[in-house]
Short mmCIF file of C-alpha atoms and ligand atoms in Angstrom, two decimals:
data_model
loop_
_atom_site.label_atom_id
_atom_site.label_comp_id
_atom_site.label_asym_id
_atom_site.label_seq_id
_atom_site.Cartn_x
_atom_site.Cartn_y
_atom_site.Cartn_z
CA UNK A 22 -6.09 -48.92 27.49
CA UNK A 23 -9.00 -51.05 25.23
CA UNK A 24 -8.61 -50.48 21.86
CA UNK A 25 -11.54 -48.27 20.74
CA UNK A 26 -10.24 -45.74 23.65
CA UNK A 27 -6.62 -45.97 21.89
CA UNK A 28 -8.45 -45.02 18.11
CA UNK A 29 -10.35 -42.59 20.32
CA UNK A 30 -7.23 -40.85 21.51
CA UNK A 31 -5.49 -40.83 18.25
CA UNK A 32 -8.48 -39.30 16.50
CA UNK A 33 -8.87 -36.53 19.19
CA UNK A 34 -5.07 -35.74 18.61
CA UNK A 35 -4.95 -35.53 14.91
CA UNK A 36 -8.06 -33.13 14.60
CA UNK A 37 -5.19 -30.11 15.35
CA UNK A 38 -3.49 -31.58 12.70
CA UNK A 39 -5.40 -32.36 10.03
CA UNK A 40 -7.55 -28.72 10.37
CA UNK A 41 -3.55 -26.88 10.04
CA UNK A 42 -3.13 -29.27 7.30
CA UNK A 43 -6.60 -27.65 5.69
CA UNK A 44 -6.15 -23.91 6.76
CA UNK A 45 -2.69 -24.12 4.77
CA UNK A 46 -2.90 -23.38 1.29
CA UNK A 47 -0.94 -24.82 -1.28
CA UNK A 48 1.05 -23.20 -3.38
CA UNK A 49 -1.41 -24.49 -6.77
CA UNK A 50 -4.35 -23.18 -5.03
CA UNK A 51 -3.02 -19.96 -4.79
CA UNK A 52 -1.71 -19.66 -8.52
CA UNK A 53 -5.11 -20.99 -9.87
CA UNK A 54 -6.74 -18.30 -7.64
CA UNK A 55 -3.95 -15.43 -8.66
CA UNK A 56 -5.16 -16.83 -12.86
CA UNK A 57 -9.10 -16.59 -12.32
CA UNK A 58 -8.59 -13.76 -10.58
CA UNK A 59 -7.18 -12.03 -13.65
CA UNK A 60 -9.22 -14.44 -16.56
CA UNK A 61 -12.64 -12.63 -14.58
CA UNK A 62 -11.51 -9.52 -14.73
CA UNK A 63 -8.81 -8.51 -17.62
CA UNK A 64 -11.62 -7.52 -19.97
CA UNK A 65 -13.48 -5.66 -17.49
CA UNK A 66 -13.26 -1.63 -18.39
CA UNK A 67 -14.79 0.14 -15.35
CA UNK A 68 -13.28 3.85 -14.11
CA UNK A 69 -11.11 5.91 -15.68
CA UNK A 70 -7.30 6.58 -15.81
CA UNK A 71 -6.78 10.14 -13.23
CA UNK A 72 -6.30 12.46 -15.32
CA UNK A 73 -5.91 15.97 -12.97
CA UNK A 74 -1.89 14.96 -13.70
CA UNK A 75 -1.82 14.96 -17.77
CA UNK A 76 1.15 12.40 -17.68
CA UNK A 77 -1.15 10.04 -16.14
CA UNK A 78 -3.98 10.03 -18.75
CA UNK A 79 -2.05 8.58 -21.22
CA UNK A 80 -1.26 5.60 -19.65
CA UNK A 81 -2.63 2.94 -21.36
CA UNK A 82 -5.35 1.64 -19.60
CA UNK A 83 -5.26 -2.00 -20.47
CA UNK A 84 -2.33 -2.61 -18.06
CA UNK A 85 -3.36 -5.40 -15.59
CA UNK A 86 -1.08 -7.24 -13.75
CA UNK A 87 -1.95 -9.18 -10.16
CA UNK A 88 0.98 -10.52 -7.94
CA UNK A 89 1.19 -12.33 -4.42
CA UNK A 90 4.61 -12.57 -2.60
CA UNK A 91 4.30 -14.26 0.62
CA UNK A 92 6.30 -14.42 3.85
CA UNK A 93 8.86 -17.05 2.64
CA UNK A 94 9.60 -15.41 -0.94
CA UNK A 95 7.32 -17.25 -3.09
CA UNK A 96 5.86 -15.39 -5.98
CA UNK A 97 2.48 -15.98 -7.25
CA UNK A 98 1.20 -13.75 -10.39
CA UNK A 99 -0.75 -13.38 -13.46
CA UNK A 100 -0.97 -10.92 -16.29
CA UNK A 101 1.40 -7.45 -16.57
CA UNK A 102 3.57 -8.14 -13.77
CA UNK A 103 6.22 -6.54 -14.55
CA UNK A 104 4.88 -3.44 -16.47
CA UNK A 105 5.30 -0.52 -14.29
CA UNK A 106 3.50 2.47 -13.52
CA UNK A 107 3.83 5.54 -10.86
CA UNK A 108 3.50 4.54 -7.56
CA UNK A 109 2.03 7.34 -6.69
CA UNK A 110 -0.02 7.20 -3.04
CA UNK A 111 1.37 3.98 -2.01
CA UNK A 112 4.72 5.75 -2.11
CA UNK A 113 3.30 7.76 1.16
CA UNK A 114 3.41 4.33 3.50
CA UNK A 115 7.00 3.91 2.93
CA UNK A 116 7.94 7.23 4.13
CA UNK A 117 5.60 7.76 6.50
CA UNK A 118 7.52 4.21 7.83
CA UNK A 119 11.18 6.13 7.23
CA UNK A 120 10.01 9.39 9.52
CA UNK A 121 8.67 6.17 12.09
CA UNK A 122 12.13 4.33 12.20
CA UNK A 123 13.65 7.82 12.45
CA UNK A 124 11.36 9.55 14.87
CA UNK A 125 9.41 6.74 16.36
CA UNK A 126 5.69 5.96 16.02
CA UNK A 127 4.32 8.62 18.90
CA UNK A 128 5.54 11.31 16.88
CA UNK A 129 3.60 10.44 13.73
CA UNK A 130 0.78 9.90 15.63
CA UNK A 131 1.75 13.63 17.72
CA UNK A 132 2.67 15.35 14.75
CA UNK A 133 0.90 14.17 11.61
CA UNK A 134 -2.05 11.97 13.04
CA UNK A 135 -3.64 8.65 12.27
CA UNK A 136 -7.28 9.48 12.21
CA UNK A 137 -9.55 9.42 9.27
CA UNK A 138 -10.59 13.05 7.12
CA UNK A 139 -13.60 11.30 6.00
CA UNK A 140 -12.74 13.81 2.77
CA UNK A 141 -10.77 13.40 -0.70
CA UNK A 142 -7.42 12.73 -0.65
CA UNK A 143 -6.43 16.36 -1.67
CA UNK A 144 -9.12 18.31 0.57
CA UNK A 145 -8.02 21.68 1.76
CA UNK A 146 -10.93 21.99 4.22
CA UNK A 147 -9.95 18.78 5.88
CA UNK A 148 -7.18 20.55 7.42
CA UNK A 149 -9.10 23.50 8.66
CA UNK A 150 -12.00 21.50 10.01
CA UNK A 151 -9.40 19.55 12.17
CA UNK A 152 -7.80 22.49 13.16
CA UNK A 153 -4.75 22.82 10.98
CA UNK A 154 -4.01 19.10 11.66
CA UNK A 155 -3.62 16.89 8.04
CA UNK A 156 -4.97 14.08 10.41
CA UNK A 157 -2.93 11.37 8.88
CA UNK A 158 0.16 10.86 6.35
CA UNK A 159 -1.45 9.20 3.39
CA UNK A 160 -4.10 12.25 2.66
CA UNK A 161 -2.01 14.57 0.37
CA UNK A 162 -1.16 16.87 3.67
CA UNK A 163 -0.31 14.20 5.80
CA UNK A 164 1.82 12.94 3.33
CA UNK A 165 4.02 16.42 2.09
CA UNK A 166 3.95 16.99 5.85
CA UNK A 167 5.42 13.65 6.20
CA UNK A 168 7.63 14.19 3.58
CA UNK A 169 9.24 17.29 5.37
CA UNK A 170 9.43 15.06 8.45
CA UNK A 171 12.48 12.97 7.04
CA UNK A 172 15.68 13.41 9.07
CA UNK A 173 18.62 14.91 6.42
CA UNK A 174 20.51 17.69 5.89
CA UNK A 175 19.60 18.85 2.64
CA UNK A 176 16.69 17.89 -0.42
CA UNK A 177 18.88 15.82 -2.04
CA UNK A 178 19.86 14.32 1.01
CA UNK A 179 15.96 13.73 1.82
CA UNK A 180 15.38 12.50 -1.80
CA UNK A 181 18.53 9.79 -1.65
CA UNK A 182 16.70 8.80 1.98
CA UNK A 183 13.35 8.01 -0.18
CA UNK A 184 14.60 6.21 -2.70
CA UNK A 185 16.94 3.97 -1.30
CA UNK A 186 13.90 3.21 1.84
CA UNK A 187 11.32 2.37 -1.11
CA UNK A 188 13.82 0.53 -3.12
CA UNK A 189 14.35 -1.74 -0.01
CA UNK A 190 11.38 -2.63 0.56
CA UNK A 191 10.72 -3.28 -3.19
CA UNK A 192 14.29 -5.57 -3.27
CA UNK A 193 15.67 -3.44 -6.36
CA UNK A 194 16.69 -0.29 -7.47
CA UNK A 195 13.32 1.86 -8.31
CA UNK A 196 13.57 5.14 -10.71
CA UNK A 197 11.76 8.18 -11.24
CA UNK A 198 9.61 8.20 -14.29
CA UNK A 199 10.86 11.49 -15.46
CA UNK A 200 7.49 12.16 -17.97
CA UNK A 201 4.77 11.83 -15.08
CA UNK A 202 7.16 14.15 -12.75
CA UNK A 203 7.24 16.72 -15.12
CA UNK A 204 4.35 16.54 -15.90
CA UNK A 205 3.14 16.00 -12.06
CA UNK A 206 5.21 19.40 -11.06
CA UNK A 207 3.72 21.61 -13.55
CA UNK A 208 0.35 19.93 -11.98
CA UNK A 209 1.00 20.19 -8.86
CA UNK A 210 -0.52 23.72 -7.58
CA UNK A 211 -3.02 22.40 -5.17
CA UNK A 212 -0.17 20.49 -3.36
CA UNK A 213 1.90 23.81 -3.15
CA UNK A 214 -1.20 25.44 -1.42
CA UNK A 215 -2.16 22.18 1.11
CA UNK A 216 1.91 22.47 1.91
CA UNK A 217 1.94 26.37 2.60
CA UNK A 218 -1.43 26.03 4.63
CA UNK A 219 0.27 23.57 6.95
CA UNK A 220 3.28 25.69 6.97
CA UNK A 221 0.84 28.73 8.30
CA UNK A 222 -0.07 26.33 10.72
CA UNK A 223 4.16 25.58 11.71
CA UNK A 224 3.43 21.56 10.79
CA UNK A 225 5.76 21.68 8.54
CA UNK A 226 9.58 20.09 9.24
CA UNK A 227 11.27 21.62 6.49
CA UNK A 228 10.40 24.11 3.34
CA UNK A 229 7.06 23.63 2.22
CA UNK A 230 7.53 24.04 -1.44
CA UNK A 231 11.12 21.60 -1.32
CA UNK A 232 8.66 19.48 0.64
CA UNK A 233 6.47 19.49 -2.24
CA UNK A 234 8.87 18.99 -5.16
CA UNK A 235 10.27 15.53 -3.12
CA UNK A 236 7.07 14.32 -2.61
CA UNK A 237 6.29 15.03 -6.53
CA UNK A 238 9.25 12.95 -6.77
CA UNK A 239 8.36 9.89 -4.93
CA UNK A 240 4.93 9.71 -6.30
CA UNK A 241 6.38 9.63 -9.64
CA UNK A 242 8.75 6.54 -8.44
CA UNK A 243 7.99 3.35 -11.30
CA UNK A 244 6.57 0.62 -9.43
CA UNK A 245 5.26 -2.93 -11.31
CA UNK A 246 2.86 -5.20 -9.71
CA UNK A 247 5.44 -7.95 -8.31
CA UNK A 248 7.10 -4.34 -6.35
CA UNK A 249 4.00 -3.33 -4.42
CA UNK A 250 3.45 -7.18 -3.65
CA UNK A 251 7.25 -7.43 -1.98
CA UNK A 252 6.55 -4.17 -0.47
CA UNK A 253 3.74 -5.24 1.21
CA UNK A 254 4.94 -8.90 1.95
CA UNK A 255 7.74 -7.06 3.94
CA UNK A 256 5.30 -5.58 6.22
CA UNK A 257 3.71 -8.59 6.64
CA UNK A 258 6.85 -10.45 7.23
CA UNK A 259 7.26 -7.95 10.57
CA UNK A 260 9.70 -6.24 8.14
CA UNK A 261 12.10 -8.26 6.86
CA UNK A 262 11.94 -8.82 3.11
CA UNK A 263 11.04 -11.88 2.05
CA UNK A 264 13.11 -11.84 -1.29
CA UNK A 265 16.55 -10.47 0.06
CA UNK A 266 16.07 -11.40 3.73
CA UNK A 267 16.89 -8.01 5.32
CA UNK A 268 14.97 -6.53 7.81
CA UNK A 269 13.85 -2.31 6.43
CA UNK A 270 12.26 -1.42 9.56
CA UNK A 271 12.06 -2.31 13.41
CA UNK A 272 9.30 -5.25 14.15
CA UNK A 273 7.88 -2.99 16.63
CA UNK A 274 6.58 -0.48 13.19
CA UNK A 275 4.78 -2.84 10.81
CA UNK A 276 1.55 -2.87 12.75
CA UNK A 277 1.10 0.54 13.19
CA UNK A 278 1.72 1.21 9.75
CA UNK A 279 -1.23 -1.58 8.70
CA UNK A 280 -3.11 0.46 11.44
CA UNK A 281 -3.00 3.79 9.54
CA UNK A 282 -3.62 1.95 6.07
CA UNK A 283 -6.99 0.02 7.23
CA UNK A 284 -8.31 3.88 8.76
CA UNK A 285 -7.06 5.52 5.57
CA UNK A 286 -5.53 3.32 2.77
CA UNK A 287 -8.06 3.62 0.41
CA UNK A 288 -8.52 7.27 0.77
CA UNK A 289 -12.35 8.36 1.94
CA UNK A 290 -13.48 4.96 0.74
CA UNK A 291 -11.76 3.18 3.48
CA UNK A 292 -14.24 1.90 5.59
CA UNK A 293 -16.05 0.35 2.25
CA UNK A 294 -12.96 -1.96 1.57
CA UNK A 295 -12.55 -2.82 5.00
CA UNK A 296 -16.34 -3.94 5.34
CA UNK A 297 -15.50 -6.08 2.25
CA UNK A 298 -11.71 -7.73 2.85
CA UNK A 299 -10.75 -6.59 6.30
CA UNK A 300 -7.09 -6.48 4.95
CA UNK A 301 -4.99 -3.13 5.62
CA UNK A 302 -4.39 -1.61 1.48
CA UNK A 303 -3.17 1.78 0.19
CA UNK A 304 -4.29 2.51 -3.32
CA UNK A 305 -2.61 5.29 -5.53
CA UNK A 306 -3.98 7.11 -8.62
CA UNK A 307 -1.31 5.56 -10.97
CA UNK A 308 -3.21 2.63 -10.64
CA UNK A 309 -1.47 0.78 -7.88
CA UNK A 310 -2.82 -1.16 -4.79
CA UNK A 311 -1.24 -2.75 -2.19
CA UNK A 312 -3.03 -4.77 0.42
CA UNK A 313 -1.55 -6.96 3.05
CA UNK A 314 -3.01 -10.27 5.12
CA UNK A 315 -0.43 -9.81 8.18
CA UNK A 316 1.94 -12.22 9.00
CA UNK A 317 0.96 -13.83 5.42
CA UNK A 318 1.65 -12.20 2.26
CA UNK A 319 1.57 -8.84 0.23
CA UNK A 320 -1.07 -8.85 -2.49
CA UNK A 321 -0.14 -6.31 -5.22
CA UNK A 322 -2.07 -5.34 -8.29
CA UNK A 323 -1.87 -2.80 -10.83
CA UNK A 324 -4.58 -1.23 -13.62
CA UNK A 325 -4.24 2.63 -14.04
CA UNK A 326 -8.76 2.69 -14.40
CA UNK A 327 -9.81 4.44 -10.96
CA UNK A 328 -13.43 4.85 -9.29
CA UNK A 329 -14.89 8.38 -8.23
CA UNK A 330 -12.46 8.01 -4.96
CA UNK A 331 -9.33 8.01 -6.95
CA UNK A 332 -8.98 3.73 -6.16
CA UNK A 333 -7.99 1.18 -9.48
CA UNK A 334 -11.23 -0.59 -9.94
CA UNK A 335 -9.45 -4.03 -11.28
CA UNK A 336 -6.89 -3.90 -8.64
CA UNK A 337 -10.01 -3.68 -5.88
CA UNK A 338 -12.47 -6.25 -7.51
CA UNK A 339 -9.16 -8.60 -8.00
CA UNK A 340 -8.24 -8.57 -4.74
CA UNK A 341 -11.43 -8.88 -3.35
CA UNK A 342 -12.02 -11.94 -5.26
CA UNK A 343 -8.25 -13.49 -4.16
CA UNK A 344 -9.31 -12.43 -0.73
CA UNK A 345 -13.13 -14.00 -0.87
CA UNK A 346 -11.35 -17.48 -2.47
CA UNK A 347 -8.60 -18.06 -0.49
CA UNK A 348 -10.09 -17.19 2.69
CA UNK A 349 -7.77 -14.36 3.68
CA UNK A 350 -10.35 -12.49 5.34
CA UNK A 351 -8.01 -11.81 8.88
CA UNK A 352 -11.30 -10.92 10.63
CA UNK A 353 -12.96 -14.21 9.70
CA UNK A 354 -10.00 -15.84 11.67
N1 LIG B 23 0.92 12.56 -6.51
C1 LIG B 23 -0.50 12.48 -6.34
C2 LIG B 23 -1.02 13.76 -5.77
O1 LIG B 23 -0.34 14.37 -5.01
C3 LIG B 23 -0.79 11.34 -5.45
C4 LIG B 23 -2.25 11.17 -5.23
C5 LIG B 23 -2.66 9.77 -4.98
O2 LIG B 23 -2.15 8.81 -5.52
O3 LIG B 23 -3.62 9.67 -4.21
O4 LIG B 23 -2.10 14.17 -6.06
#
């Protein structure tokens, strides 16, 4: 072969290379992202703390903490990482994963749904426009229906099923903030009524108002930002968890779980959040979001200020921002 045909071939088989080499990002890039990320927007005070559960007002509102875990365990984060606050909604994609590994994915998608309300998270009329259906498990129905849904003998049985599920994918021992669930179950009337609706409508798998009081529980689980990033990093490690190496859930139940959070993870706002990351995310009114670039990393941030849809306003615009800088974008692939 001459010689400018040999540097020829060479150069054609190193472009593969060298454009894996650029799509990789190092693991400084990604801090120095993770720190302008918060430095842009820890003094920003948009939305308000949710404040329909008293407990939850007085959080203080200044809590900001962003953290990335990725698929092989390495931990990226910046601010209040490890300052914890309910988990709230994001609580409802771990068991809504449980009643999948225990009932399989076709029943979820029989039983509870996986379609959009295109209403608030706690709409009534949602379930009688579709017919007595709570259309998927991360609306409030959806998610006490859920809730119902998990395979034990007993509350506390359910309850000790919850916990430990959550606390695996988090890779320690979670707790129950006891003021926000006292102060969640005195608050928690409209929930009673979405659960006895559903019960009218025989949705329900076990007691509607024992339904209600674990689900109370769960949403009033203490979650910091580095816990919703593992959580998440799980999922997008096909479920194994990348910090203590066991798998939580069957491969085969990751994706349909990111399915359900890009049509509903960020309650009746989802299709906004899509249009602007394309990454799967479930948001809770403690604060909390959780958004996931399959096969990559969980992204998790926490700051208790929400928008009108009941979505942290930091945690979105930080996110965003990681997302827009790092090119994480899935649907720009
Ligand atoms: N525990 C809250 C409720 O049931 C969760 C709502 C949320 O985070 O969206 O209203």
């Amino acid at each position: 072969m001459k010689p400018f045909f040999f540097k020829l071939l060479i150069l054609v088989l190193l472009i593969p290379v060298v454009h894996a080499k650029q799509s990789t990002l190092s693991p400084t890039q990604i801090q120095q992202v993770v720190n302008e990320a918060y430095a842009r927007f820890k003094n920003d005070n948009e939305g308000k703390n949710a404040d329909y559960i008293k407990a939850l007002a007085k959080v203080n509102p200044k809590i900001f903490g962003i953290v990335i875990v990725d698929k092989n365990g390495h931990i990226y984060q910046a601010g209040d990482a490890k300052t914890e606050v309910s988990i709230q909604s994001v609580s409802k994609v771990f068991t809504a994963a449980l009643v999948m590994s225990q009932r399989g994915s076709k029943f979820v998608q029989e039983k509870i749904g996986v379609n959009a309300t295109g209403l608030p998270f706690n709409s009534i009329i949602a379930i009688e426009l579709h017919n007595g259906s709570a259309s998927n498990p991360f609306v409030n129905a959806g998610a006490i229906q859920t809730t119902s849904w998990v395979q034990a003998k007993n509350s506390k049985e359910r309850w000790s099923k919850i916990i430990a599920n959550m606390s695996a994918y988090a890779g320690r021992k979670l707790s129950v903030n006891q003021d926000i669930y006292i102060s969640e179950l005195s608050d928690n009337k409209r929930n009673q009524a979405i659960a006895k609706l559903l019960d009218a409508y025989k949705k329900m798998g076990s007691d509607p108002l024992e339904a209600t009081t674990v689900y109370t529980k769960q949403c009033s689980v203490n979650i910091n930002a580095k816990d919703l990033a593992t959580m998440g990093a799980t999922l997008a490690n096909h479920g194994v968890n990348p910090l203590t190496k066991t798998r939580v859930i069957d491969a085969a139940y990751p994706s349909k779980i990111m399915a359900i959070m890009i049509t509903a993870g960020l309650y009746d706002n989802a299709g906004d959040w899509l249009y602007k990351t394309g990454l799967p995310a479930k948001s809770g009114v403690g604060g909390g979001i959780l958004a996931i670039v399959p096969g990559k990393m969980g992204i998790g941030v926490v700051s208790p200020p929400l928008d009108k849809y009941g979505n942290s306003v930091r945690a979105q615009k930080a996110i965003t921002y990681i997302v827009e800088k790092l090119g994480l974008n899935p649907l720009k692939r």
